[in-house]
Amino acid sequence: MMLEKLLRILADGAFHSGSELGRSLSISRSAVWKHMQRLQELGVEVYSVKGRGYRIPGGLDLLELSRLQQLLPEAVRTRLGQLALSIETDSTNTQALAAMQNGVDTGLFAAEFQHAGRGRRGRQWISPLGSSLCFSLAWRFNSGAAALEGLSLAVGLALQQALARVGLTSVGLKWPNDLLVNDAKLGGILIELSGDAAGECQVAIGVGLNVQLPETVAEQLDQPCIDLTRLGYAGTRTDLLAGLVSELIEMLERFENSGFAPLRSAWEEANAFRGREVALSSGPRRYEGVCLGVTDQGGLRLQTSAGQEVFHGGEMSVRLQ
Ligand code: BTN
């Protein structure tokens, strides 16, 4: 709570003296200093100048719960049971799964910072506080795990469409679920399931989208990355989150009713690797071929030297040759 108050004061990017901050938060100046250290641990760049105080250069665009509630259409708000925005958490996917274990039906969990953000294939998802949008939707499906094969593709498509609505029309999709711009990664999706493989599944749909990645972080990543600020997005993260969540909920309802097949042609339109030579690795195996598109279930179709082959499952990665 204290950290959040401090962040909201510093979010304006102006200088605030230690004594002013201490007064506003009813803590000592040395406690203010300790909080500043903590902010730096979470990846926030804090300038401290003797005699003037502390400032966050460029300020911070923090998520605003009341604005989010205003922006979400009524139907979406009612469909979304729980709505939780936090400054820090372990992983919003963990939050979503835990909430469902505790009886929550549907919900949105977003955080400014994740201590244990997860990416696909056991990777970490690293992003300094406020530099990306990290959120998870908790959702229950009744049709068994097998019917969810196309889900990550449907989610990618919803995000791509929501971004196009705010003018970001150059976003493409990489099977099974990355968002790319000119082959650089803008975001990723991590879907985690628990429950009954043949019946009701509780699904955490986790989305990480780069908003303003510091150069130092981008350099550490294992592939080229891009963020929304570099693409010219000038709106707030809250507005963006509202647009993404609205589009996602609508998409999840469509997917529940009719599966992936009716979405296939739209997905193929957005396929960033269509007609290109790709290499696909699945565990120790590697396949090469031309990316043809996807099946009605969401499997990847490749033209390999053995003919047309279809690949399933979320543990594969596609790389340009
Ligand atoms: C990937 O491309 O590897 C998927 C990244 C998914 C990251 C998001 S951030 C919100 C949610 N919580 C997590 O721990 N991971 C997902």
XYZ file of C-alpha atoms and ligand atoms in Angstrom, residues 91-93 114 116-120 125 133-136 178 185 187-190 206-208, ligand 1:
39
model
C 2.488 -14.080 -11.361
C -0.958 -12.994 -12.500
C -1.467 -16.494 -13.944
C 5.610 -9.824 -11.345
C 7.925 -14.762 -10.895
C 6.426 -13.962 -14.292
C 6.311 -17.069 -16.456
C 6.840 -17.369 -20.179
C 6.280 -20.366 -22.396
C 8.848 -13.312 -18.323
C 1.030 -4.831 -19.612
C 0.868 -8.063 -17.623
C -2.531 -9.543 -17.019
C -4.433 -12.802 -16.810
C 3.230 -14.600 -30.190
C 8.307 -9.789 -30.431
C 3.998 -9.807 -26.734
C 3.237 -13.355 -25.753
C 0.500 -15.499 -24.316
C 0.752 -18.212 -21.687
C -1.896 -14.781 -19.390
C -0.853 -11.918 -21.620
C 2.403 -9.976 -21.561
C 5.668 -16.050 -23.762
O 5.741 -15.411 -24.799
O 6.576 -16.795 -23.388
C 4.434 -15.901 -22.915
C 4.569 -14.767 -21.947
C 3.366 -14.591 -21.063
C 3.614 -13.586 -19.965
C 2.374 -13.259 -19.205
S 2.561 -11.819 -18.204
C 1.038 -12.134 -17.428
C 0.948 -13.637 -17.224
N 1.567 -14.022 -15.982
C 2.652 -14.780 -16.169
O 3.371 -15.237 -15.257
N 2.867 -14.961 -17.477
C 1.840 -14.329 -18.262
